[in-house]
Amino acid sequence: METVPTVDVALNPPPGERPVPDSRLLRGANARAMVAIGVHGLYVAWLVALFAGEFIGYALPDDLVIQAADIGLSLGMLVAFLFWKWSAYRLAMQFSADPLESTPGWAVAVYFIPIANLWMPYTRVQEVREVLEDSGGALEYGRSAAPSHGFVLAWWLLWIFAPITVNLLGLGDPSGVSYAWVIGVGMTLASNLFSMALVLRMNEAAQQLAASRGAEVPAPLFG
């Protein structure tokens, strides 16, 4: 007589029956996560240097130089983040036994679609997070490193409202440091730090989950 699988086995199949992602995708996602975190870190360092220089009255570069550097670093952050997002979504498709709601290309394209870019990028990140978290029962190392739902929501709110705040209040004040300037810098810093943490934790969760399924994973980003 054939044994009927228990509910627990049906919901959490043995590791050998779970999808194992391609090691090349894992290495690519890990590399893109490193680049995204590094570029965001450069921008954070740049912003802290500007803030410190303005605060202590140090002579800053011309406005044109500051604006050019800010635009260049901002574009670099966006490109690096979207490349990582494409890899993360593609990896989630391999982790999940069920089809996801979108594709890696559309997970990136929604950032450039007016109106839809106010919530669709957030839902795609949450979808990846849920794939990693729902598979957490397979982990040998305890709880998944995936960020919580609230953390992703906080990241997205900062992503949306930090630029709006900066445009409304401005980052510069010829008369010196102002409350508006400090708020603008503070929100921009918080947004970038949350983005760095999001990439780090999502990547760690993916690599951790892959290792629990027997995949060959690259070295961790830190440690």
PDB file of C-alpha atoms in Angstrom:
ATOM      1  CA  MET A   1       0.000   0.000   0.000  1.00  0.00           C
ATOM      2  CA  GLU A   2       1.384   3.391  -0.993  1.00  0.00           C
ATOM      3  CA  THR A   3       2.134   5.730   1.888  1.00  0.00           C
ATOM      4  CA  VAL A   4       0.132   8.952   1.911  1.00  0.00           C
ATOM      5  CA  PRO A   5       2.417  11.956   2.552  1.00  0.00           C
ATOM      6  CA  THR A   6       1.737  13.926   5.687  1.00  0.00           C
ATOM      7  CA  VAL A   7       0.742  17.581   5.581  1.00  0.00           C
ATOM      8  CA  ASP A   8       4.163  18.573   6.897  1.00  0.00           C
ATOM      9  CA  VAL A   9       5.974  16.685   4.125  1.00  0.00           C
ATOM     10  CA  ALA A  10       3.600  18.076   1.500  1.00  0.00           C
ATOM     11  CA  LEU A  11       4.236  21.646   2.604  1.00  0.00           C
ATOM     12  CA  ASN A  12       7.969  21.152   3.206  1.00  0.00           C
ATOM     13  CA  PRO A  13       9.260  18.573   0.714  1.00  0.00           C
ATOM     14  CA  PRO A  14      12.686  17.007   1.285  1.00  0.00           C
ATOM     15  CA  PRO A  15      15.660  19.142   0.123  1.00  0.00           C
ATOM     16  CA  GLY A  16      16.252  16.896  -2.876  1.00  0.00           C
ATOM     17  CA  GLU A  17      12.788  17.733  -4.219  1.00  0.00           C
ATOM     18  CA  ARG A  18      13.153  21.478  -3.890  1.00  0.00           C
ATOM     19  CA  PRO A  19      14.370  23.531  -6.870  1.00  0.00           C
ATOM     20  CA  VAL A  20      18.121  24.161  -6.734  1.00  0.00           C
ATOM     21  CA  PRO A  21      19.274  27.367  -8.492  1.00  0.00           C
ATOM     22  CA  ASP A  22      22.077  27.425 -11.019  1.00  0.00           C
ATOM     23  CA  SER A  23      25.449  28.207  -9.412  1.00  0.00           C
ATOM     24  CA  ARG A  24      26.218  30.724 -12.194  1.00  0.00           C
ATOM     25  CA  LEU A  25      23.103  32.702 -11.296  1.00  0.00           C
ATOM     26  CA  LEU A  26      24.113  32.622  -7.655  1.00  0.00           C
ATOM     27  CA  ARG A  27      27.565  33.983  -8.448  1.00  0.00           C
ATOM     28  CA  GLY A  28      26.101  36.649 -10.726  1.00  0.00           C
ATOM     29  CA  ALA A  29      23.568  37.773  -8.136  1.00  0.00           C
ATOM     30  CA  ASN A  30      26.265  37.848  -5.471  1.00  0.00           C
ATOM     31  CA  ALA A  31      28.579  39.937  -7.660  1.00  0.00           C
ATOM     32  CA  ARG A  32      25.813  42.392  -8.551  1.00  0.00           C
ATOM     33  CA  ALA A  33      24.890  42.692  -4.882  1.00  0.00           C
ATOM     34  CA  MET A  34      28.518  43.574  -4.093  1.00  0.00           C
ATOM     35  CA  VAL A  35      28.537  46.261  -6.786  1.00  0.00           C
ATOM     36  CA  ALA A  36      25.193  47.721  -5.676  1.00  0.00           C
ATOM     37  CA  ILE A  37      26.288  47.896  -2.034  1.00  0.00           C
ATOM     38  CA  GLY A  38      29.649  49.385  -3.012  1.00  0.00           C
ATOM     39  CA  VAL A  39      28.176  52.144  -5.194  1.00  0.00           C
ATOM     40  CA  HIS A  40      25.612  53.024  -2.520  1.00  0.00           C
ATOM     41  CA  GLY A  41      28.444  53.106   0.011  1.00  0.00           C
ATOM     42  CA  LEU A  42      30.380  55.550  -2.172  1.00  0.00           C
ATOM     43  CA  TYR A  43      27.362  57.836  -2.369  1.00  0.00           C
ATOM     44  CA  VAL A  44      26.869  57.679   1.404  1.00  0.00           C
ATOM     45  CA  ALA A  45      30.548  58.591   1.927  1.00  0.00           C
ATOM     46  CA  TRP A  46      30.199  61.465  -0.575  1.00  0.00           C
ATOM     47  CA  LEU A  47      27.105  62.782   1.183  1.00  0.00           C
ATOM     48  CA  VAL A  48      28.701  62.536   4.635  1.00  0.00           C
ATOM     49  CA  ALA A  49      31.780  64.398   3.350  1.00  0.00           C
ATOM     50  CA  LEU A  50      29.580  67.175   1.931  1.00  0.00           C
ATOM     51  CA  PHE A  51      27.599  67.414   5.140  1.00  0.00           C
ATOM     52  CA  ALA A  52      30.733  67.527   7.301  1.00  0.00           C
ATOM     53  CA  GLY A  53      32.349  70.104   5.033  1.00  0.00           C
ATOM     54  CA  GLU A  54      29.257  72.326   5.079  1.00  0.00           C
ATOM     55  CA  PHE A  55      28.863  71.932   8.835  1.00  0.00           C
ATOM     56  CA  ILE A  56      32.441  72.908   9.732  1.00  0.00           C
ATOM     57  CA  GLY A  57      32.596  75.624   7.085  1.00  0.00           C
ATOM     58  CA  TYR A  58      35.127  73.865   4.845  1.00  0.00           C
ATOM     59  CA  ALA A  59      35.397  75.208   1.299  1.00  0.00           C
ATOM     60  CA  LEU A  60      33.297  72.904  -0.889  1.00  0.00           C
ATOM     61  CA  PRO A  61      33.717  72.384  -4.677  1.00  0.00           C
ATOM     62  CA  ASP A  62      31.767  74.527  -7.094  1.00  0.00           C
ATOM     63  CA  ASP A  63      28.043  73.847  -7.332  1.00  0.00           C
ATOM     64  CA  LEU A  64      28.518  72.489 -10.853  1.00  0.00           C
ATOM     65  CA  VAL A  65      31.059  69.927  -9.624  1.00  0.00           C
ATOM     66  CA  ILE A  66      28.789  68.888  -6.750  1.00  0.00           C
ATOM     67  CA  GLN A  67      25.787  68.532  -9.046  1.00  0.00           C
ATOM     68  CA  ALA A  68      27.757  66.531 -11.637  1.00  0.00           C
ATOM     69  CA  ALA A  69      29.124  64.169  -8.971  1.00  0.00           C
ATOM     70  CA  ASP A  70      25.692  63.796  -7.398  1.00  0.00           C
ATOM     71  CA  ILE A  71      24.034  62.975 -10.726  1.00  0.00           C
ATOM     72  CA  GLY A  72      26.804  60.550 -11.686  1.00  0.00           C
ATOM     73  CA  LEU A  73      26.681  58.676  -8.381  1.00  0.00           C
ATOM     74  CA  SER A  74      22.877  58.645  -8.363  1.00  0.00           C
ATOM     75  CA  LEU A  75      22.742  57.134 -11.853  1.00  0.00           C
ATOM     76  CA  GLY A  76      25.406  54.627 -10.862  1.00  0.00           C
ATOM     77  CA  MET A  77      23.366  53.585  -7.827  1.00  0.00           C
ATOM     78  CA  LEU A  78      20.207  53.175  -9.874  1.00  0.00           C
ATOM     79  CA  VAL A  79      21.895  51.095 -12.570  1.00  0.00           C
ATOM     80  CA  ALA A  80      23.683  48.890 -10.026  1.00  0.00           C
ATOM     81  CA  PHE A  81      20.504  48.399  -7.997  1.00  0.00           C
ATOM     82  CA  LEU A  82      18.436  47.471 -11.050  1.00  0.00           C
ATOM     83  CA  PHE A  83      21.043  44.991 -12.257  1.00  0.00           C
ATOM     84  CA  TRP A  84      20.919  43.359  -8.824  1.00  0.00           C
ATOM     85  CA  LYS A  85      17.106  43.438  -8.847  1.00  0.00           C
ATOM     86  CA  TRP A  86      17.060  41.629 -12.208  1.00  0.00           C
ATOM     87  CA  SER A  87      19.360  38.913 -10.846  1.00  0.00           C
ATOM     88  CA  ALA A  88      17.416  38.598  -7.584  1.00  0.00           C
ATOM     89  CA  TYR A  89      14.122  38.132  -9.401  1.00  0.00           C
ATOM     90  CA  ARG A  90      15.604  35.622 -11.815  1.00  0.00           C
ATOM     91  CA  LEU A  91      17.014  33.705  -8.851  1.00  0.00           C
ATOM     92  CA  ALA A  92      13.637  33.754  -7.093  1.00  0.00           C
ATOM     93  CA  MET A  93      12.075  32.173 -10.180  1.00  0.00           C
ATOM     94  CA  GLN A  94      14.447  29.240  -9.764  1.00  0.00           C
ATOM     95  CA  PHE A  95      13.818  28.944  -6.032  1.00  0.00           C
ATOM     96  CA  SER A  96      10.045  28.887  -6.366  1.00  0.00           C
ATOM     97  CA  ALA A  97       8.203  25.742  -7.398  1.00  0.00           C
ATOM     98  CA  ASP A  98       5.333  27.972  -8.591  1.00  0.00           C
ATOM     99  CA  PRO A  99       5.469  30.638 -11.349  1.00  0.00           C
ATOM    100  CA  LEU A 100       6.022  34.199 -10.152  1.00  0.00           C
ATOM    101  CA  GLU A 101       3.721  37.047 -11.135  1.00  0.00           C
ATOM    102  CA  SER A 102       6.202  38.817 -13.416  1.00  0.00           C
ATOM    103  CA  THR A 103       9.528  38.375 -15.223  1.00  0.00           C
ATOM    104  CA  PRO A 104      13.017  39.722 -14.407  1.00  0.00           C
ATOM    105  CA  GLY A 105      12.728  42.250 -17.234  1.00  0.00           C
ATOM    106  CA  TRP A 106       9.390  43.601 -16.078  1.00  0.00           C
ATOM    107  CA  ALA A 107      10.591  43.645 -12.470  1.00  0.00           C
ATOM    108  CA  VAL A 108      13.077  46.280 -13.652  1.00  0.00           C
ATOM    109  CA  ALA A 109      10.928  47.990 -16.305  1.00  0.00           C
ATOM    110  CA  VAL A 110       8.230  48.956 -13.790  1.00  0.00           C
ATOM    111  CA  TYR A 111      10.613  51.532 -12.301  1.00  0.00           C
ATOM    112  CA  PHE A 112      10.208  53.567 -15.507  1.00  0.00           C
ATOM    113  CA  ILE A 113       6.438  53.335 -15.938  1.00  0.00           C
ATOM    114  CA  PRO A 114       4.661  56.457 -14.589  1.00  0.00           C
ATOM    115  CA  ILE A 115       2.127  55.887 -11.810  1.00  0.00           C
ATOM    116  CA  ALA A 116       2.891  52.157 -11.726  1.00  0.00           C
ATOM    117  CA  ASN A 117       6.378  52.967 -10.435  1.00  0.00           C
ATOM    118  CA  LEU A 118       4.799  54.223  -7.214  1.00  0.00           C
ATOM    119  CA  TRP A 119       3.989  50.691  -6.042  1.00  0.00           C
ATOM    120  CA  MET A 120       4.895  47.990  -8.595  1.00  0.00           C
ATOM    121  CA  PRO A 121       8.643  47.920  -7.805  1.00  0.00           C
ATOM    122  CA  TYR A 122       7.736  47.474  -4.140  1.00  0.00           C
ATOM    123  CA  THR A 123       5.439  44.532  -4.884  1.00  0.00           C
ATOM    124  CA  ARG A 124       8.147  42.833  -6.954  1.00  0.00           C
ATOM    125  CA  VAL A 125      10.662  43.114  -4.091  1.00  0.00           C
ATOM    126  CA  GLN A 126       8.051  41.780  -1.677  1.00  0.00           C
ATOM    127  CA  GLU A 127       7.448  38.876  -4.052  1.00  0.00           C
ATOM    128  CA  VAL A 128      11.134  37.936  -3.975  1.00  0.00           C
ATOM    129  CA  ARG A 129      11.211  38.336  -0.195  1.00  0.00           C
ATOM    130  CA  GLU A 130       8.209  36.045   0.191  1.00  0.00           C
ATOM    131  CA  VAL A 131       9.828  33.358  -1.958  1.00  0.00           C
ATOM    132  CA  LEU A 132      12.900  33.438   0.277  1.00  0.00           C
ATOM    133  CA  GLU A 133      10.895  33.582   3.500  1.00  0.00           C
ATOM    134  CA  ASP A 134       8.341  30.916   2.530  1.00  0.00           C
ATOM    135  CA  SER A 135      11.212  28.576   1.767  1.00  0.00           C
ATOM    136  CA  GLY A 136      12.740  29.244   5.171  1.00  0.00           C
ATOM    137  CA  GLY A 137      11.575  25.906   6.533  1.00  0.00           C
ATOM    138  CA  ALA A 138      14.210  24.247   4.342  1.00  0.00           C
ATOM    139  CA  LEU A 139      17.106  26.093   5.963  1.00  0.00           C
ATOM    140  CA  GLU A 140      19.606  24.191   8.026  1.00  0.00           C
ATOM    141  CA  TYR A 141      20.842  27.345   9.722  1.00  0.00           C
ATOM    142  CA  GLY A 142      17.638  28.506  11.368  1.00  0.00           C
ATOM    143  CA  ARG A 143      15.619  31.516  10.353  1.00  0.00           C
ATOM    144  CA  SER A 144      15.966  32.971   6.878  1.00  0.00           C
ATOM    145  CA  ALA A 145      18.058  36.147   6.568  1.00  0.00           C
ATOM    146  CA  ALA A 146      15.332  37.703   4.406  1.00  0.00           C
ATOM    147  CA  PRO A 147      14.155  41.118   5.664  1.00  0.00           C
ATOM    148  CA  SER A 148      10.705  41.484   7.185  1.00  0.00           C
ATOM    149  CA  HIS A 149       7.667  42.856   5.375  1.00  0.00           C
ATOM    150  CA  GLY A 150       7.910  46.035   7.477  1.00  0.00           C
ATOM    151  CA  PHE A 151      11.560  46.554   6.584  1.00  0.00           C
ATOM    152  CA  VAL A 152      10.806  46.379   2.851  1.00  0.00           C
ATOM    153  CA  LEU A 153       7.904  48.795   3.312  1.00  0.00           C
ATOM    154  CA  ALA A 154      10.147  51.254   5.182  1.00  0.00           C
ATOM    155  CA  TRP A 155      12.761  50.967   2.425  1.00  0.00           C
ATOM    156  CA  TRP A 156      10.165  51.746  -0.248  1.00  0.00           C
ATOM    157  CA  LEU A 157       8.667  54.710   1.605  1.00  0.00           C
ATOM    158  CA  LEU A 158      12.151  56.212   1.925  1.00  0.00           C
ATOM    159  CA  TRP A 159      12.856  55.447  -1.759  1.00  0.00           C
ATOM    160  CA  ILE A 160       9.718  57.390  -2.745  1.00  0.00           C
ATOM    161  CA  PHE A 161       9.716  60.265  -0.263  1.00  0.00           C
ATOM    162  CA  ALA A 162      13.438  61.038   0.158  1.00  0.00           C
ATOM    163  CA  PRO A 163      13.798  62.557  -3.362  1.00  0.00           C
ATOM    164  CA  ILE A 164      10.516  64.442  -2.924  1.00  0.00           C
ATOM    165  CA  THR A 165      11.755  65.885   0.360  1.00  0.00           C
ATOM    166  CA  VAL A 166      15.080  66.864  -1.187  1.00  0.00           C
ATOM    167  CA  ASN A 167      13.335  68.646  -4.081  1.00  0.00           C
ATOM    168  CA  LEU A 168      10.985  70.486  -1.743  1.00  0.00           C
ATOM    169  CA  LEU A 169      13.550  71.499   0.878  1.00  0.00           C
ATOM    170  CA  GLY A 170      16.779  71.521  -1.110  1.00  0.00           C
ATOM    171  CA  LEU A 171      20.181  70.157  -0.143  1.00  0.00           C
ATOM    172  CA  GLY A 172      22.067  73.418  -0.269  1.00  0.00           C
ATOM    173  CA  ASP A 173      21.810  76.690   1.608  1.00  0.00           C
ATOM    174  CA  PRO A 174      24.190  79.537   0.805  1.00  0.00           C
ATOM    175  CA  SER A 175      23.770  80.930   4.306  1.00  0.00           C
ATOM    176  CA  GLY A 176      25.030  77.696   5.904  1.00  0.00           C
ATOM    177  CA  VAL A 177      23.474  74.608   7.427  1.00  0.00           C
ATOM    178  CA  SER A 178      19.699  74.844   7.801  1.00  0.00           C
ATOM    179  CA  TYR A 179      17.054  72.536   9.211  1.00  0.00           C
ATOM    180  CA  ALA A 180      15.781  71.880   5.696  1.00  0.00           C
ATOM    181  CA  TRP A 181      19.270  70.958   4.530  1.00  0.00           C
ATOM    182  CA  VAL A 182      19.792  68.581   7.457  1.00  0.00           C
ATOM    183  CA  ILE A 183      16.401  66.898   6.879  1.00  0.00           C
ATOM    184  CA  GLY A 184      17.126  66.464   3.170  1.00  0.00           C
ATOM    185  CA  VAL A 185      20.557  64.967   3.807  1.00  0.00           C
ATOM    186  CA  GLY A 186      19.206  62.787   6.621  1.00  0.00           C
ATOM    187  CA  MET A 187      16.435  61.266   4.523  1.00  0.00           C
ATOM    188  CA  THR A 188      18.793  60.670   1.595  1.00  0.00           C
ATOM    189  CA  LEU A 189      21.278  58.935   3.889  1.00  0.00           C
ATOM    190  CA  ALA A 190      18.531  56.815   5.437  1.00  0.00           C
ATOM    191  CA  SER A 191      17.208  55.826   2.006  1.00  0.00           C
ATOM    192  CA  ASN A 192      20.632  54.700   0.820  1.00  0.00           C
ATOM    193  CA  LEU A 193      21.458  52.839   4.025  1.00  0.00           C
ATOM    194  CA  PHE A 194      18.138  50.993   3.833  1.00  0.00           C
ATOM    195  CA  SER A 195      18.873  50.111   0.185  1.00  0.00           C
ATOM    196  CA  MET A 196      22.284  48.746   1.152  1.00  0.00           C
ATOM    197  CA  ALA A 197      20.769  46.685   3.964  1.00  0.00           C
ATOM    198  CA  LEU A 198      17.995  45.418   1.695  1.00  0.00           C
ATOM    199  CA  VAL A 199      20.436  44.177  -0.961  1.00  0.00           C
ATOM    200  CA  LEU A 200      22.704  42.629   1.668  1.00  0.00           C
ATOM    201  CA  ARG A 201      19.946  40.769   3.503  1.00  0.00           C
ATOM    202  CA  MET A 202      18.143  39.578   0.379  1.00  0.00           C
ATOM    203  CA  ASN A 203      21.400  38.310  -1.079  1.00  0.00           C
ATOM    204  CA  GLU A 204      22.358  36.570   2.163  1.00  0.00           C
ATOM    205  CA  ALA A 205      18.926  34.913   2.341  1.00  0.00           C
ATOM    206  CA  ALA A 206      19.230  33.682  -1.250  1.00  0.00           C
ATOM    207  CA  GLN A 207      22.731  32.288  -0.757  1.00  0.00           C
ATOM    208  CA  GLN A 208      21.720  30.724   2.561  1.00  0.00           C
ATOM    209  CA  LEU A 209      18.690  29.064   1.024  1.00  0.00           C
ATOM    210  CA  ALA A 210      20.715  27.824  -1.938  1.00  0.00           C
ATOM    211  CA  ALA A 211      23.296  26.292   0.411  1.00  0.00           C
ATOM    212  CA  SER A 212      20.560  24.491   2.334  1.00  0.00           C
ATOM    213  CA  ARG A 213      19.448  22.901  -0.945  1.00  0.00           C
ATOM    214  CA  GLY A 214      22.923  21.691  -1.804  1.00  0.00           C
ATOM    215  CA  ALA A 215      23.873  24.354  -4.328  1.00  0.00           C
ATOM    216  CA  GLU A 216      27.434  25.595  -4.698  1.00  0.00           C
ATOM    217  CA  VAL A 217      27.398  29.139  -3.356  1.00  0.00           C
ATOM    218  CA  PRO A 218      30.012  31.901  -3.574  1.00  0.00           C
ATOM    219  CA  ALA A 219      31.740  33.322  -0.538  1.00  0.00           C
ATOM    220  CA  PRO A 220      29.533  35.643   1.578  1.00  0.00           C
ATOM    221  CA  LEU A 221      29.757  39.392   1.042  1.00  0.00           C
ATOM    222  CA  PHE A 222      31.122  39.965   4.547  1.00  0.00           C
ATOM    223  CA  GLY A 223      32.710  37.628   7.051  1.00  0.00           C
TER     224      GLY A 223
END
